[in-house]
Amino acid sequence: KLQFLYFIGYTMRLTHVFLGIAGLLTLSILSVVVVPVGYVGVVTLFGTASIEPLYPGMSFVFPLSGVSLLNVQTQILHFANNVPTQEGVNVYLEASCLFHLTSIDAVKVYTTFGNDIMNTLLKPQFESNVREVTSAHTAAALYTAATRQTMTNSLRTDLLASVASYGIVIESTPINKLVLPQLITDAIERKMQLQQEAETMQFVLDKERQEAQRKVIEAEGTATAQQIISGNTTDGMLQWNAIQATEILGSSCNAKMVFLGSKGLPMVASVNETEP
């Protein structure tokens, strides 16, 4: 009987040891949390969030704690809808927002908006900013690439100002597609064509005007030169030039007859050497 009681007591002690070990193992397993790469964890216990987030890797927490994961990788939010312009014309616009959450602000964002910041914070704010930026421009202005680039920059600046205090970084807000009504597109293209034709005609007129001015200047120069020559030419100068010309002709190997006129100016006649 004593041996039986001793066996029962030993078995119970051994069971308690096993239960204790199992309990410790269970608590250890429940206390280990693995945060994947690209995420941070926010620990909550009895309705209170931890001050510091859990970073990627293995961490130990209180067994009764809950851990919520927040994505800190670059995410993309799409927008596609009709938006009004300054004059109230609806245009179809597709835009995107590339953003990421800073790890250090994960707890503040989680306690304010939960773990779905894209739908609770980014999406409504992004849609509002898109409509606000588009309504600041006319439909004709939206046709140009410069205006679209201005819209892209304004959209990023405005959205960043709205969410920067929550630790959200706006990387870029590209406008992927913008479609104007066909009637407005045709009117803009026709206007551009007329402007190009007007510029071409103006170029032709400017060229003709410059050519006319060139001819006037050339004629004035010729007339001035003739006046200078006729005013400075004397009989002595003509006779001197005639003597020089006669000397040159006399030294030529060609057979010529030189006659001197009444004022001493030479007259040249070729001699036909083939005649007998």
CSV table of N, CA and C in Angstrom, one decimal, residues 14-127:
chain,number,residue,atom,x,y,z
A,14,LEU,N,5.5,14.1,-11.3
A,14,LEU,CA,6.0,14.1,-12.7
A,14,LEU,C,5.0,14.8,-13.7
A,15,THR,N,3.7,14.6,-13.4
A,15,THR,CA,2.7,15.2,-14.3
A,15,THR,C,2.8,16.7,-14.1
A,16,HIS,N,2.9,17.2,-12.9
A,16,HIS,CA,3.1,18.7,-12.7
A,16,HIS,C,4.3,19.2,-13.4
A,17,VAL,N,5.4,18.5,-13.4
A,17,VAL,CA,6.6,18.9,-14.1
A,17,VAL,C,6.3,19.1,-15.6
A,18,PHE,N,5.7,18.0,-16.1
A,18,PHE,CA,5.4,18.0,-17.6
A,18,PHE,C,4.5,19.2,-17.9
A,19,LEU,N,3.4,19.4,-17.1
A,19,LEU,CA,2.5,20.4,-17.3
A,19,LEU,C,3.2,21.8,-17.2
A,20,GLY,N,4.1,21.9,-16.3
A,20,GLY,CA,4.8,23.2,-16.1
A,20,GLY,C,5.7,23.4,-17.4
A,21,ILE,N,6.4,22.4,-17.8
A,21,ILE,CA,7.2,22.6,-19.0
A,21,ILE,C,6.4,22.9,-20.2
A,22,ALA,N,5.3,22.2,-20.4
A,22,ALA,CA,4.4,22.5,-21.5
A,22,ALA,C,3.8,23.9,-21.4
A,23,GLY,N,3.5,24.3,-20.2
A,23,GLY,CA,3.0,25.7,-20.1
A,23,GLY,C,4.1,26.7,-20.5
A,24,LEU,N,5.3,26.5,-20.0
A,24,LEU,CA,6.4,27.4,-20.3
A,24,LEU,C,6.6,27.4,-21.9
A,25,LEU,N,6.6,26.2,-22.5
A,25,LEU,CA,6.8,26.2,-23.9
A,25,LEU,C,5.6,26.9,-24.6
A,26,THR,N,4.4,26.8,-24.1
A,26,THR,CA,3.3,27.5,-24.7
A,26,THR,C,3.4,29.0,-24.6
A,27,LEU,N,3.8,29.4,-23.4
A,27,LEU,CA,4.0,30.9,-23.2
A,27,LEU,C,5.1,31.4,-24.1
A,28,SER,N,6.2,30.6,-24.2
A,28,SER,CA,7.3,31.0,-25.1
A,28,SER,C,6.9,31.2,-26.5
A,29,ILE,N,6.1,30.2,-27.0
A,29,ILE,CA,5.6,30.2,-28.4
A,29,ILE,C,4.7,31.5,-28.6
A,30,LEU,N,3.8,31.7,-27.6
A,30,LEU,CA,2.9,32.8,-27.7
A,30,LEU,C,3.6,34.1,-27.6
A,31,SER,N,4.8,34.2,-26.9
A,31,SER,CA,5.5,35.4,-26.7
A,31,SER,C,6.4,35.8,-27.9
A,32,VAL,N,6.6,34.8,-28.8
A,32,VAL,CA,7.5,35.1,-30.0
A,32,VAL,C,6.7,35.6,-31.1
A,33,VAL,N,7.1,36.7,-31.7
A,33,VAL,CA,6.5,37.3,-32.9
A,33,VAL,C,7.6,37.6,-33.9
A,34,VAL,N,7.3,37.2,-35.1
A,34,VAL,CA,8.2,37.4,-36.3
A,34,VAL,C,7.5,38.4,-37.2
A,35,VAL,N,8.2,39.5,-37.3
A,35,VAL,CA,7.8,40.6,-38.2
A,35,VAL,C,8.5,40.5,-39.6
A,36,PRO,N,7.8,40.3,-40.7
A,36,PRO,CA,8.4,40.1,-42.0
A,36,PRO,C,9.1,41.4,-42.5
A,37,VAL,N,9.9,41.2,-43.5
A,37,VAL,CA,10.6,42.3,-44.1
A,37,VAL,C,9.6,43.2,-44.8
A,38,GLY,N,9.8,44.5,-44.6
A,38,GLY,CA,8.9,45.5,-45.2
A,38,GLY,C,7.7,45.8,-44.4
A,39,TYR,N,7.6,45.4,-43.2
A,39,TYR,CA,6.6,45.7,-42.2
A,39,TYR,C,7.1,46.1,-40.9
A,40,VAL,N,6.3,46.7,-40.1
A,40,VAL,CA,6.6,47.0,-38.7
A,40,VAL,C,5.3,46.5,-37.9
A,41,GLY,N,5.6,46.1,-36.6
A,41,GLY,CA,4.5,45.7,-35.8
A,41,GLY,C,4.1,46.6,-34.7
A,42,VAL,N,2.9,46.8,-34.4
A,42,VAL,CA,2.4,47.6,-33.3
A,42,VAL,C,1.8,46.7,-32.3
A,43,VAL,N,2.4,46.7,-31.1
A,43,VAL,CA,1.9,45.9,-30.0
A,43,VAL,C,0.8,46.5,-29.2
A,44,THR,N,-0.3,45.8,-29.0
A,44,THR,CA,-1.4,46.4,-28.2
A,44,THR,C,-1.7,45.4,-27.0
A,45,LEU,N,-1.9,45.9,-25.9
A,45,LEU,CA,-2.2,45.1,-24.7
A,45,LEU,C,-3.3,45.9,-23.9
A,46,PHE,N,-4.5,45.2,-23.7
A,46,PHE,CA,-5.6,45.7,-23.0
A,46,PHE,C,-6.0,47.1,-23.5
A,47,GLY,N,-6.0,47.3,-24.8
A,47,GLY,CA,-6.5,48.5,-25.4
A,47,GLY,C,-5.4,49.6,-25.5
A,48,THR,N,-4.2,49.3,-25.2
A,48,THR,CA,-3.1,50.3,-25.2
A,48,THR,C,-2.0,49.9,-26.1
A,49,ALA,N,-1.6,50.8,-27.0
A,49,ALA,CA,-0.6,50.5,-28.0
A,49,ALA,C,0.8,50.9,-27.4
A,50,SER,N,1.8,50.1,-27.8
A,50,SER,CA,3.1,50.3,-27.4
A,50,SER,C,3.7,51.6,-27.9
A,51,ILE,N,4.7,52.1,-27.3
A,51,ILE,CA,5.3,53.4,-27.7
A,51,ILE,C,6.2,53.1,-29.0
A,52,GLU,N,7.0,52.1,-29.0
A,52,GLU,CA,7.9,51.8,-30.0
A,52,GLU,C,7.3,50.6,-30.9
A,53,PRO,N,7.5,50.7,-32.2
A,53,PRO,CA,7.0,49.6,-33.0
A,53,PRO,C,8.0,48.4,-33.0
A,54,LEU,N,7.6,47.3,-33.5
A,54,LEU,CA,8.5,46.1,-33.7
A,54,LEU,C,9.0,46.1,-35.1
A,55,TYR,N,10.3,46.0,-35.2
A,55,TYR,CA,11.0,46.0,-36.5
A,55,TYR,C,11.1,44.6,-37.1
A,56,PRO,N,11.4,44.5,-38.4
A,56,PRO,CA,11.5,43.1,-39.0
A,56,PRO,C,12.5,42.2,-38.2
A,57,GLY,N,12.0,41.0,-38.0
A,57,GLY,CA,12.8,40.0,-37.3
A,57,GLY,C,12.0,39.4,-36.2
A,58,MET,N,12.6,38.6,-35.3
A,58,MET,CA,11.9,38.0,-34.2
A,58,MET,C,12.0,38.8,-32.9
A,59,SER,N,10.8,38.9,-32.3
A,59,SER,CA,10.8,39.7,-31.0
A,59,SER,C,9.9,39.0,-30.0
A,60,PHE,N,10.1,39.3,-28.7
A,60,PHE,CA,9.4,38.7,-27.7
A,60,PHE,C,8.4,39.7,-27.1
A,61,VAL,N,7.2,39.3,-26.9
A,61,VAL,CA,6.2,40.2,-26.3
A,61,VAL,C,5.4,39.4,-25.2
A,62,PHE,N,4.6,40.2,-24.5
A,62,PHE,CA,3.8,39.6,-23.5
A,62,PHE,C,2.8,38.6,-24.1
A,63,PRO,N,2.6,37.4,-23.6
A,63,PRO,CA,1.7,36.4,-24.2
A,63,PRO,C,0.3,36.9,-24.6
A,64,LEU,N,-0.2,37.8,-23.8
A,64,LEU,CA,-1.6,38.3,-24.1
A,64,LEU,C,-1.6,39.5,-25.0
A,65,SER,N,-0.5,39.9,-25.5
A,65,SER,CA,-0.4,41.0,-26.4
A,65,SER,C,-0.9,40.7,-27.8
A,66,GLY,N,-1.4,41.7,-28.5
A,66,GLY,CA,-1.7,41.5,-29.9
A,66,GLY,C,-0.8,42.3,-30.7
A,67,VAL,N,-0.4,41.9,-31.9
A,67,VAL,CA,0.5,42.6,-32.8
A,67,VAL,C,-0.2,42.8,-34.1
A,68,SER,N,-0.2,44.0,-34.6
A,68,SER,CA,-0.8,44.4,-35.9
A,68,SER,C,0.4,44.8,-36.8
A,69,LEU,N,0.4,44.3,-38.0
A,69,LEU,CA,1.4,44.6,-39.0
A,69,LEU,C,1.0,45.8,-39.9
A,70,LEU,N,2.0,46.7,-40.1
A,70,LEU,CA,1.8,47.8,-41.0
A,70,LEU,C,2.8,47.8,-42.1
A,71,ASN,N,2.4,48.0,-43.3
A,71,ASN,CA,3.3,47.9,-44.5
A,71,ASN,C,4.0,49.3,-44.6
A,72,VAL,N,5.4,49.2,-44.6
A,72,VAL,CA,6.2,50.4,-44.8
A,72,VAL,C,6.9,50.4,-46.2
A,73,GLN,N,6.5,49.4,-47.0
A,73,GLN,CA,7.1,49.4,-48.4
A,73,GLN,C,6.4,50.5,-49.2
A,74,THR,N,6.9,50.7,-50.4
A,74,THR,CA,6.3,51.7,-51.3
A,74,THR,C,5.0,51.0,-51.9
A,75,GLN,N,3.9,51.8,-51.7
A,75,GLN,CA,2.6,51.3,-52.2
A,75,GLN,C,2.1,52.3,-53.3
A,76,ILE,N,1.2,51.8,-54.0
A,76,ILE,CA,0.6,52.6,-55.1
A,76,ILE,C,-0.9,52.7,-55.0
A,77,LEU,N,-1.4,53.9,-55.1
A,77,LEU,CA,-2.8,54.2,-55.1
A,77,LEU,C,-3.3,54.7,-56.4
A,78,HIS,N,-4.3,54.1,-57.0
A,78,HIS,CA,-4.8,54.5,-58.4
A,78,HIS,C,-6.0,55.4,-58.2
A,79,PHE,N,-6.2,56.3,-59.2
A,79,PHE,CA,-7.4,57.1,-59.3
A,79,PHE,C,-7.8,57.1,-60.8
A,80,ALA,N,-9.0,56.9,-61.1
A,80,ALA,CA,-9.6,57.0,-62.4
A,80,ALA,C,-11.0,57.4,-62.4
A,81,ASN,N,-11.3,58.6,-62.9
A,81,ASN,CA,-12.7,59.1,-62.8
A,81,ASN,C,-12.8,60.4,-63.6
A,82,ASN,N,-14.0,60.9,-63.8
A,82,ASN,CA,-14.2,62.2,-64.5
A,82,ASN,C,-14.1,63.3,-63.5
A,83,VAL,N,-13.4,64.3,-63.8
A,83,VAL,CA,-13.1,65.4,-62.9
A,83,VAL,C,-13.5,66.7,-63.7
A,84,PRO,N,-14.0,67.8,-63.0
A,84,PRO,CA,-14.3,69.0,-63.6
A,84,PRO,C,-13.1,69.9,-63.8
A,85,THR,N,-13.2,70.7,-64.9
A,85,THR,CA,-12.1,71.7,-65.1
A,85,THR,C,-12.6,73.1,-64.6
A,86,GLN,N,-11.9,74.1,-64.9
A,86,GLN,CA,-12.2,75.5,-64.3
A,86,GLN,C,-13.6,75.9,-64.8
A,87,GLU,N,-13.9,75.6,-66.1
A,87,GLU,CA,-15.2,76.1,-66.7
A,87,GLU,C,-16.3,75.1,-66.5
A,88,GLY,N,-16.0,74.0,-65.8
A,88,GLY,CA,-17.0,73.0,-65.5
A,88,GLY,C,-17.1,71.8,-66.5
A,89,VAL,N,-16.2,71.7,-67.4
A,89,VAL,CA,-16.2,70.6,-68.4
A,89,VAL,C,-15.6,69.4,-67.7
A,90,ASN,N,-16.2,68.3,-67.8
A,90,ASN,CA,-15.7,67.0,-67.3
A,90,ASN,C,-14.7,66.4,-68.2
A,91,VAL,N,-13.5,66.0,-67.6
A,91,VAL,CA,-12.5,65.3,-68.4
A,91,VAL,C,-12.2,64.0,-67.6
A,92,TYR,N,-11.8,63.0,-68.4
A,92,TYR,CA,-11.4,61.7,-67.8
A,92,TYR,C,-9.9,61.8,-67.4
A,93,LEU,N,-9.6,61.4,-66.2
A,93,LEU,CA,-8.3,61.5,-65.7
A,93,LEU,C,-7.9,60.3,-64.9
A,94,GLU,N,-6.7,59.8,-65.2
A,94,GLU,CA,-6.1,58.7,-64.5
A,94,GLU,C,-4.8,59.1,-63.8
A,95,ALA,N,-4.7,58.9,-62.5
A,95,ALA,CA,-3.5,59.4,-61.8
A,95,ALA,C,-3.1,58.3,-60.8
A,96,SER,N,-1.9,58.4,-60.3
A,96,SER,CA,-1.4,57.4,-59.3
A,96,SER,C,-0.6,58.1,-58.2
A,97,CYS,N,-0.6,57.5,-57.1
A,97,CYS,CA,0.2,58.1,-56.0
A,97,CYS,C,1.0,57.0,-55.4
A,98,LEU,N,2.3,57.2,-55.4
A,98,LEU,CA,3.3,56.3,-54.8
A,98,LEU,C,3.7,56.9,-53.5
A,99,PHE,N,3.6,56.1,-52.4
A,99,PHE,CA,3.8,56.6,-51.1
A,99,PHE,C,4.4,55.4,-50.2
A,100,HIS,N,4.9,55.8,-49.0
A,100,HIS,CA,5.3,54.8,-48.0
A,100,HIS,C,5.2,55.4,-46.7
A,101,LEU,N,5.0,54.6,-45.7
A,101,LEU,CA,4.9,55.0,-44.3
A,101,LEU,C,6.2,54.9,-43.6
A,102,THR,N,6.6,55.9,-42.8
A,102,THR,CA,7.9,55.8,-42.1
A,102,THR,C,7.7,54.9,-40.8
A,103,SER,N,8.6,54.1,-40.5
A,103,SER,CA,8.5,53.1,-39.5
A,103,SER,C,8.3,53.8,-38.1
A,104,ILE,N,9.0,54.9,-37.9
A,104,ILE,CA,9.0,55.6,-36.6
A,104,ILE,C,7.6,56.1,-36.3
A,105,ASP,N,6.8,56.4,-37.3
A,105,ASP,CA,5.4,57.0,-37.1
A,105,ASP,C,4.3,55.9,-37.2
A,106,ALA,N,4.7,54.7,-37.2
A,106,ALA,CA,3.7,53.6,-37.4
A,106,ALA,C,2.7,53.5,-36.3
A,107,VAL,N,3.2,53.7,-35.0
A,107,VAL,CA,2.3,53.7,-33.9
A,107,VAL,C,1.2,54.8,-33.9
A,108,LYS,N,1.7,56.0,-34.3
A,108,LYS,CA,0.8,57.1,-34.3
A,108,LYS,C,-0.3,56.9,-35.4
A,109,VAL,N,0.2,56.4,-36.6
A,109,VAL,CA,-0.8,56.2,-37.7
A,109,VAL,C,-1.8,55.1,-37.3
A,110,TYR,N,-1.3,54.1,-36.6
A,110,TYR,CA,-2.2,53.0,-36.3
A,110,TYR,C,-3.2,53.4,-35.2
A,111,THR,N,-2.8,54.2,-34.2
A,111,THR,CA,-3.8,54.6,-33.2
A,111,THR,C,-4.8,55.6,-33.8
A,112,THR,N,-4.4,56.3,-34.9
A,112,THR,CA,-5.3,57.3,-35.5
A,112,THR,C,-6.2,56.7,-36.5
A,113,PHE,N,-5.6,55.9,-37.4
A,113,PHE,CA,-6.4,55.5,-38.6
A,113,PHE,C,-6.5,53.9,-38.7
A,114,GLY,N,-5.9,53.2,-37.8
A,114,GLY,CA,-5.8,51.7,-38.0
A,114,GLY,C,-4.7,51.3,-38.9
A,115,ASN,N,-4.8,50.1,-39.4
A,115,ASN,CA,-3.8,49.6,-40.2
A,115,ASN,C,-4.1,49.6,-41.7
A,116,ASP,N,-5.2,50.3,-42.1
A,116,ASP,CA,-5.6,50.4,-43.5
A,116,ASP,C,-5.5,51.9,-43.9
A,117,ILE,N,-4.3,52.5,-43.9
A,117,ILE,CA,-4.2,53.9,-44.1
A,117,ILE,C,-4.5,54.3,-45.6
A,118,MET,N,-4.4,53.3,-46.5
A,118,MET,CA,-4.7,53.6,-47.9
A,118,MET,C,-6.1,54.1,-48.1
A,119,ASN,N,-7.1,53.3,-47.5
A,119,ASN,CA,-8.5,53.6,-47.7
A,119,ASN,C,-9.0,54.6,-46.7
A,120,THR,N,-8.4,54.7,-45.5
A,120,THR,CA,-9.0,55.6,-44.5
A,120,THR,C,-8.4,57.0,-44.6
A,121,LEU,N,-7.2,57.1,-45.1
A,121,LEU,CA,-6.5,58.4,-45.1
A,121,LEU,C,-6.1,58.9,-46.5
A,122,LEU,N,-5.3,58.0,-47.2
A,122,LEU,CA,-4.8,58.4,-48.5
A,122,LEU,C,-5.8,58.6,-49.6
A,123,LYS,N,-6.7,57.6,-49.8
A,123,LYS,CA,-7.6,57.6,-50.9
A,123,LYS,C,-8.5,58.8,-50.9
A,124,PRO,N,-9.2,59.2,-49.8
A,124,PRO,CA,-10.1,60.3,-49.9
A,124,PRO,C,-9.3,61.6,-50.0
A,125,GLN,N,-8.2,61.7,-49.4
A,125,GLN,CA,-7.4,63.0,-49.6
A,125,GLN,C,-6.8,63.1,-51.0
A,126,PHE,N,-6.4,62.0,-51.6
A,126,PHE,CA,-5.9,62.0,-52.9
A,126,PHE,C,-6.9,62.4,-53.9
A,127,GLU,N,-8.1,61.8,-53.8
A,127,GLU,CA,-9.2,62.2,-54.7
A,127,GLU,C,-9.6,63.6,-54.6
